[in-house]
Short mmCIF file of C-alpha atoms in Angstrom, two decimals:
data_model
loop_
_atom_site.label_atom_id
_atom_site.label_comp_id
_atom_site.label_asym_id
_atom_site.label_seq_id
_atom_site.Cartn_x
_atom_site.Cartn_y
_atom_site.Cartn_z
CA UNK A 1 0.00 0.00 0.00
CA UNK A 2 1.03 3.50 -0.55
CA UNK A 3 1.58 6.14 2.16
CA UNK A 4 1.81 10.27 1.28
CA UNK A 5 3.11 12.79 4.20
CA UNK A 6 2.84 15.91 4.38
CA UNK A 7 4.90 16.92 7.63
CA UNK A 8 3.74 20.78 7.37
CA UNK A 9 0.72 21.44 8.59
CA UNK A 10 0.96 25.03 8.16
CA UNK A 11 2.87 27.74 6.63
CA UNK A 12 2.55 30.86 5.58
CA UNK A 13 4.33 33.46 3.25
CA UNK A 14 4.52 37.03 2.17
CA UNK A 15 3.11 38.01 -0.43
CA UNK A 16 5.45 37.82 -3.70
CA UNK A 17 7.58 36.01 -1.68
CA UNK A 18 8.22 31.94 -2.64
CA UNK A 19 7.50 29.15 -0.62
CA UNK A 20 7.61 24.96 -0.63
CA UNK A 21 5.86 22.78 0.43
CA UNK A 22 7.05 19.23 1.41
CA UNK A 23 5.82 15.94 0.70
CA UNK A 24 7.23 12.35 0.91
CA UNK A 25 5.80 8.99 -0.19
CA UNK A 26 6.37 5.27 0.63
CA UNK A 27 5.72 3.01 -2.69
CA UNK A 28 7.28 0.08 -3.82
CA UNK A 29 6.12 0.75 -7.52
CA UNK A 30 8.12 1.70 -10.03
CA UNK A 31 5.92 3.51 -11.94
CA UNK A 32 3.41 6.13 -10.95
CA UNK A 33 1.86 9.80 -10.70
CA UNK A 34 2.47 12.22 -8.59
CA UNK A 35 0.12 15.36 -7.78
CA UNK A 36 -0.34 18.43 -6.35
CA UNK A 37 -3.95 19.34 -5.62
CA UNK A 38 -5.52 22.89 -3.90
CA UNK A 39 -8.57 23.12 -1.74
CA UNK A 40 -9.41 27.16 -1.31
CA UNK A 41 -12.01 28.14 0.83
CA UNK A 42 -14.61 27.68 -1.41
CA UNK A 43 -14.20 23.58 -1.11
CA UNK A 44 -13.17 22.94 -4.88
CA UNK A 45 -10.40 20.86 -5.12
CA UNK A 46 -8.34 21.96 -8.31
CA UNK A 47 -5.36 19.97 -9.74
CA UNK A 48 -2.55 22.83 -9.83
CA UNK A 49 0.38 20.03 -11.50
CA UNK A 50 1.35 16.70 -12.64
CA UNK A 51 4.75 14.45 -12.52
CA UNK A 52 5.31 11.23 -14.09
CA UNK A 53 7.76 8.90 -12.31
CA UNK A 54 9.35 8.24 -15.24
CA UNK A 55 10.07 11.50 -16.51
CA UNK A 56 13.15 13.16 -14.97
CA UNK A 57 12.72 16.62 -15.87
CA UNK A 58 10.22 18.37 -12.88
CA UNK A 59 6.84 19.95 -13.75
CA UNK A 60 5.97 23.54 -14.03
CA UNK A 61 3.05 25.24 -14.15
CA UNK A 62 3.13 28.95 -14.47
CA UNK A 63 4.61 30.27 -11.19
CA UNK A 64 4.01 26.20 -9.74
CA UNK A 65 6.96 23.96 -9.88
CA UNK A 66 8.14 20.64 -8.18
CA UNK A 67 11.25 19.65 -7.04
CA UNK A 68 10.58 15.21 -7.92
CA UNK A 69 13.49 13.36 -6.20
CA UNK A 70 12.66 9.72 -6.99
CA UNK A 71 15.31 7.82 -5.18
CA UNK A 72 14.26 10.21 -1.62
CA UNK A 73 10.88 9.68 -2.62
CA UNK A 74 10.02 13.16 -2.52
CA UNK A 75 7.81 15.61 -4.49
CA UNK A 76 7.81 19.26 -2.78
CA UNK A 77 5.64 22.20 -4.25
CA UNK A 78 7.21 25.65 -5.08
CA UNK A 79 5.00 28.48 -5.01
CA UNK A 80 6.75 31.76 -6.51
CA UNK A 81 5.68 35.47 -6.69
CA UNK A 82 2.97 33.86 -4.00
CA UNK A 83 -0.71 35.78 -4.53
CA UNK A 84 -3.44 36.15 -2.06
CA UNK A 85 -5.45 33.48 -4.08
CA UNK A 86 -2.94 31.09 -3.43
CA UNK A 87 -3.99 30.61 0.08
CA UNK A 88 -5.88 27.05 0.20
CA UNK A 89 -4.88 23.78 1.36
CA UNK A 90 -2.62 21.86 -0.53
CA UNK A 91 -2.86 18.00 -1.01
CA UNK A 92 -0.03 15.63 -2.51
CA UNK A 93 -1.25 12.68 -3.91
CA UNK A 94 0.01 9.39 -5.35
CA UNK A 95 -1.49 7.17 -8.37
CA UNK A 96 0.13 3.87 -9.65
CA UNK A 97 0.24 3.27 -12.76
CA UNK A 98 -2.28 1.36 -14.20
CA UNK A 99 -2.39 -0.06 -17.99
CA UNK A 100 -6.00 -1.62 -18.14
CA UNK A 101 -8.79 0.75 -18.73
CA UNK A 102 -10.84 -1.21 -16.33
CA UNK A 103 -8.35 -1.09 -13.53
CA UNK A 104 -8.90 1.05 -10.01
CA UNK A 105 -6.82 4.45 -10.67
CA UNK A 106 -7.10 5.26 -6.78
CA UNK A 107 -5.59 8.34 -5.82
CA UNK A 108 -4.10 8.45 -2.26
CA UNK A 109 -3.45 11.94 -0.46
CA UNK A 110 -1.48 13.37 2.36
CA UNK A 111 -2.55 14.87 5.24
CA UNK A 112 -2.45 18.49 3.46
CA UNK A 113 -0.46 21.77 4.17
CA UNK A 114 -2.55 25.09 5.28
CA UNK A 115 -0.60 27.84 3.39
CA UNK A 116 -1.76 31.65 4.32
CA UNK A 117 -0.25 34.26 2.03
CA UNK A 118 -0.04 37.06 3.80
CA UNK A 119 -0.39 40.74 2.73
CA UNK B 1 -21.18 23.71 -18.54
CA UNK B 2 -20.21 22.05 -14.98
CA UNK B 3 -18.00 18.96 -15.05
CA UNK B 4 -19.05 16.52 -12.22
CA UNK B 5 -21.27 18.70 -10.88
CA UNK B 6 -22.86 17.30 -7.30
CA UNK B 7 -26.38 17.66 -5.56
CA UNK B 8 -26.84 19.16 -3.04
CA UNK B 9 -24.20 21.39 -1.60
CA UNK B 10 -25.22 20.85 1.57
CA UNK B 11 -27.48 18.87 3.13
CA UNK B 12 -28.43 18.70 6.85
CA UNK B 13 -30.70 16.10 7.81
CA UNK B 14 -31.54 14.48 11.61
CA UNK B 15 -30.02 11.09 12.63
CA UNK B 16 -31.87 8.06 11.45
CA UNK B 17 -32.68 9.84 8.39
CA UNK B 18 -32.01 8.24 4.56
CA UNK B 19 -30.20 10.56 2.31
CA UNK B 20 -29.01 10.44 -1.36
CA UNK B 21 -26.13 12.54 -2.81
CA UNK B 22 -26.29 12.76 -6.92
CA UNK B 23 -23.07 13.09 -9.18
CA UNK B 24 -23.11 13.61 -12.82
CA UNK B 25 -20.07 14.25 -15.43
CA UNK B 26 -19.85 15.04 -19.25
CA UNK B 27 -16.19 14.35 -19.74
CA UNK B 28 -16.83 11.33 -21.17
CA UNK B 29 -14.66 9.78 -18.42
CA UNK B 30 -15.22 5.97 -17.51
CA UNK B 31 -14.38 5.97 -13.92
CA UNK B 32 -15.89 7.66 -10.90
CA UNK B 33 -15.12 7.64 -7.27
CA UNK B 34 -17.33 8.80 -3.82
CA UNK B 35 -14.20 10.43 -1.57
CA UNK B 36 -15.01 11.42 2.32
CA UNK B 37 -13.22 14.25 3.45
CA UNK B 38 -13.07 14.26 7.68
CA UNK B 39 -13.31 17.27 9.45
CA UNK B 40 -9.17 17.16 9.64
CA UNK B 41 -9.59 17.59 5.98
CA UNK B 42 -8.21 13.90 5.31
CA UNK B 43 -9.55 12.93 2.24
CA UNK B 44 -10.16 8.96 1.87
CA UNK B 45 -11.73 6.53 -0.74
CA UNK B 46 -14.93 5.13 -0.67
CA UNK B 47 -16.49 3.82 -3.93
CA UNK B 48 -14.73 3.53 -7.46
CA UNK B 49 -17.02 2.65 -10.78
CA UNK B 50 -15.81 2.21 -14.17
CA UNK B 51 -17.90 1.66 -16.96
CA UNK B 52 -20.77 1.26 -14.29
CA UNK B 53 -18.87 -1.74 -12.69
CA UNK B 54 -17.83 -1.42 -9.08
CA UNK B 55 -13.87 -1.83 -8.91
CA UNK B 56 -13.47 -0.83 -5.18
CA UNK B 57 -15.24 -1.11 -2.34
CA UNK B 58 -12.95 0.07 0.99
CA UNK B 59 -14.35 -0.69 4.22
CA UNK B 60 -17.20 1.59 4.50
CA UNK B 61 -20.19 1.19 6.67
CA UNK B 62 -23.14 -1.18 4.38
CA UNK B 63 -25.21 1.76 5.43
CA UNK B 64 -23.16 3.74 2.57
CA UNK B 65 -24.62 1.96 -0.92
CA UNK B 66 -23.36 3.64 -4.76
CA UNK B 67 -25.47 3.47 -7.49
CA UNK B 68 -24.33 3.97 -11.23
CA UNK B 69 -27.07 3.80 -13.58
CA UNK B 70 -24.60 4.27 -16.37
CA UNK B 71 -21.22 5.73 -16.79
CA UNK B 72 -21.92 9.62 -16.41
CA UNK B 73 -23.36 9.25 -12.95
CA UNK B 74 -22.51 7.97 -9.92
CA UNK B 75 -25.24 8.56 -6.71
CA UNK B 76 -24.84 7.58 -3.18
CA UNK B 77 -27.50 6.58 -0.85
CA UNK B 78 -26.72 6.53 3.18
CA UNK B 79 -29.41 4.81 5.18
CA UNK B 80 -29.55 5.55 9.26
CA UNK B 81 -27.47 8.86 8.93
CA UNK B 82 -24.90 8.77 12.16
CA UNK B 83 -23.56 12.00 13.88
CA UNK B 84 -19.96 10.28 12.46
CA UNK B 85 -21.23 10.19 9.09
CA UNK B 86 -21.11 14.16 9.09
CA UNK B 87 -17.88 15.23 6.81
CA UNK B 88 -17.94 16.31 2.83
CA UNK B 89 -18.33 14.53 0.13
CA UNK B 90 -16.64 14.39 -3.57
CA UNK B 91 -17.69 12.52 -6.39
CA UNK B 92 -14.30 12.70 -9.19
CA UNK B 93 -14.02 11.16 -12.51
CA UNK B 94 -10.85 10.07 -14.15
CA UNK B 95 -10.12 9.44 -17.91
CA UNK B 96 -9.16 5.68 -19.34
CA UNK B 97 -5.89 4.49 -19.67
CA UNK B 98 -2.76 5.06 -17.21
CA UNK B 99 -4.35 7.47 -14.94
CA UNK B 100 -2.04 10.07 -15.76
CA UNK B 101 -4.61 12.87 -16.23
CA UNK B 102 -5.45 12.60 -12.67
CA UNK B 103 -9.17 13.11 -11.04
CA UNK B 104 -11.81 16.31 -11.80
CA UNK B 105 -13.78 16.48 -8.55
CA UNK B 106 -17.24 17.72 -7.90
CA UNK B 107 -17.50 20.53 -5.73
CA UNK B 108 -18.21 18.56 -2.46
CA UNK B 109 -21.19 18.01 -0.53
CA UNK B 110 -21.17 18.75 2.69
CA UNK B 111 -23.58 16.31 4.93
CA UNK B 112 -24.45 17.51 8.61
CA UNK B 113 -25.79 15.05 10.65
CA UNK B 114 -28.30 16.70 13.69
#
């Protein structure tokens, strides 16, 4: 079974200012997905970026970026120029890697992260 | 224009009562999922359907039943509502293949047991 932590339970940042979030997962698959999801106030959780084990290179996504370390097992979020509407709760999640259409394609999270950006 | 759009919002109801929670999509995904989010936020699986066929099942309560009368919805019915059954709940769909696309959720339900 897979395991996600998020050891942060909160954080805050300036405004403008950059922040990262950490996350670490426990998997004996080779082959998987990582993600980053955010819960604002409103409830909505929206998928803010992607990785695919297999790909070295890290994601970005606009002023969103991850720092994947495979062999650690790690996937931290980096928030730059951080915005007001950035504060939310942020989820890491894992997903193996499944080939059959009919297979489960369960999604397991972390605990989440609290990030304030502060004025 | 909604993806998986959920109903109701919210729903508070008195203990004992039957509820049902109704999800719909028009991605044209195959796979759908009931999540519970705790009030510590901890989101955890419930129910997963794909292609109407039930592919997990974690240990939930056989109070909790899902219903998929065909691939674009996904409904759940609770019977004897429990104070502990208040949280929020997400219905998500997910595309075919590898999974790489990840889940679009629902915008939550959020059940208050009285």
């Amino acid at each position: 079974a897979q395991t996600v932590t998020q050891s942060q339970p909160e954080m805050s940042v300036q405004e403008a200012e950059t922040v990262t979030l950490s996350c670490t997962y426990d998997t004996s698959e080779s082959n998987y997905y990582l993600f980053w999801y955010k819960q604002p106030p409103s409830r909505q959780m929206i998928l803010v970026i992607r990785q695919e084990a297999y790909k070295q290179q890290n994601a970005t996504e606009n002023r969103f970026s991850v720092n994947f370390q495979k062999a650690a097992k790690s996937f931290s979020l980096k928030i730059s120029d951080s915005q007001l509407g950035d504060t939310a709760m942020y989820f890491c999640a894992f997903m193996k890697h499944e080939r059959s259409s009919g297979s489960a394609r369960q999604l397991t999270f972390g605990s989440g992260t609290q990030l304030t950006v502060l004025p | 224009d909604t993806a998986v759009s959920q109903t109701p919002k919210y729903l508070v109801t008195q203990m004992g009562n039957d509820k049902s929670i109704k999800c719909e999509q028009n991605l044209g995904h195959d796979t759908m999922y009931w999540y519970k989010q705790d009030s510590k936020k901890f989101l955890k699986i419930m129910f997963s359907y794909n292609n109407k066929e039930l592919i997990i099942n974690e240990t939930v309560p056989n109070r909790f039943s899902p219903k998929s009368p065909d691939k674009a919805h996904l409904n759940l019915h609770i019977n004897s509502l429990e104070l502990g059954d208040s949280a929020v709940y997400f219905c998500a769909s997910s595309q075919g293949g590898t999974g790489a696309g990840g889940y679009t959720f629902g915008s939550g339900t959020r059940l208050t047991v009285v």
